[in-house]
Amino acid sequence: MKKKEILDLYTKRYNFLQEAAKDLKSDLTNTFDNIPRTEIHIDRIDTRAKGIDRFVDKALKEKDGKLKYQNPINEIQDQIGARILVLYLKDVENVGNRIHDYYTNFEDINKEPDNDHEFKYFGRHMILTMPQEIRDKYGKENIPVVFELQIKTLFQYAWSECEHDLNYKHIEGGELGKEEQRLLALSSAQSWGSDKIFDELLSKIQK
């Protein structure tokens, strides 16, 4: 597909995506309304429609010299994204379990470094079916069948936002140098350690 065609198609559905994202936030919030904060410690729930420019950029990405997506409107799964931020590591699992009870799951991945000696990105990513009532409200031609959900601790979220900003928004002329990469790894290790410490403290207090 040509850039203009992708731009036109996505622009036409963008308002629908924004409204559907708002409804999805309400649906996710209701899923946890009756859960005591002593059981699951949620800081906040956010949803968004993927920005037009970012969607077009992703749709035009290449792999092995060819476009990665032949039909990006139907293939790109994070046109509507949700994020649940929690206080403790154990909450990531508890939130995930609750989500599995209420949403149909296509994919569930705990993202972490491949090597045990590395410290980089941590987070749980899920691809879930959009609630039927939201799909019916806006029409399958206007919103995707699925949405992406990320579940992260506040430390994981803060690190990923800073890492993304440094790597992709303000660094020109290539990747970060070795020293900068080491500093990022150090900050990731400290974030990971902080999550572990707070989880341990919570366990001791709750005994």
mmCIF file of C-alpha atoms in Angstrom, residues 1 3 38 65-66 72 76 83 88 111 114 120 123 127 137 145 148 157 170 174 188:
data_model
loop_
_atom_site.group_PDB
_atom_site.id
_atom_site.type_symbol
_atom_site.label_atom_id
_atom_site.label_comp_id
_atom_site.label_asym_id
_atom_site.label_seq_id
_atom_site.Cartn_x
_atom_site.Cartn_y
_atom_site.Cartn_z
ATOM 1 C CA MET A 1 0.000 0.000 0.000
ATOM 2 C CA LYS A 3 1.771 6.041 2.015
ATOM 3 C CA THR A 38 -4.973 -4.475 49.410
ATOM 4 C CA GLY A 65 13.748 -5.336 1.737
ATOM 5 C CA LYS A 66 9.961 -5.739 1.650
ATOM 6 C CA PRO A 72 -1.507 -2.682 7.823
ATOM 7 C CA ILE A 76 -1.171 -3.881 13.043
ATOM 8 C CA ARG A 83 -1.584 0.191 29.880
ATOM 9 C CA TYR A 88 4.444 -4.222 42.893
ATOM 10 C CA LYS A 111 9.256 -9.341 27.797
ATOM 11 C CA ASP A 114 17.323 -13.011 26.631
ATOM 12 C CA LYS A 120 17.086 -4.045 29.533
ATOM 13 C CA GLY A 123 7.114 -5.741 30.893
ATOM 14 C CA ILE A 127 -2.984 -9.070 22.651
ATOM 15 C CA LYS A 137 -20.892 0.135 18.787
ATOM 16 C CA VAL A 145 -10.727 -6.858 16.485
ATOM 17 C CA GLU A 148 -2.648 -4.424 22.968
ATOM 18 C CA TYR A 157 7.298 2.075 32.975
ATOM 19 C CA HIS A 170 16.800 12.756 20.692
ATOM 20 C CA GLY A 174 22.823 5.943 15.102
ATOM 21 C CA SER A 188 17.513 -1.070 34.354
#
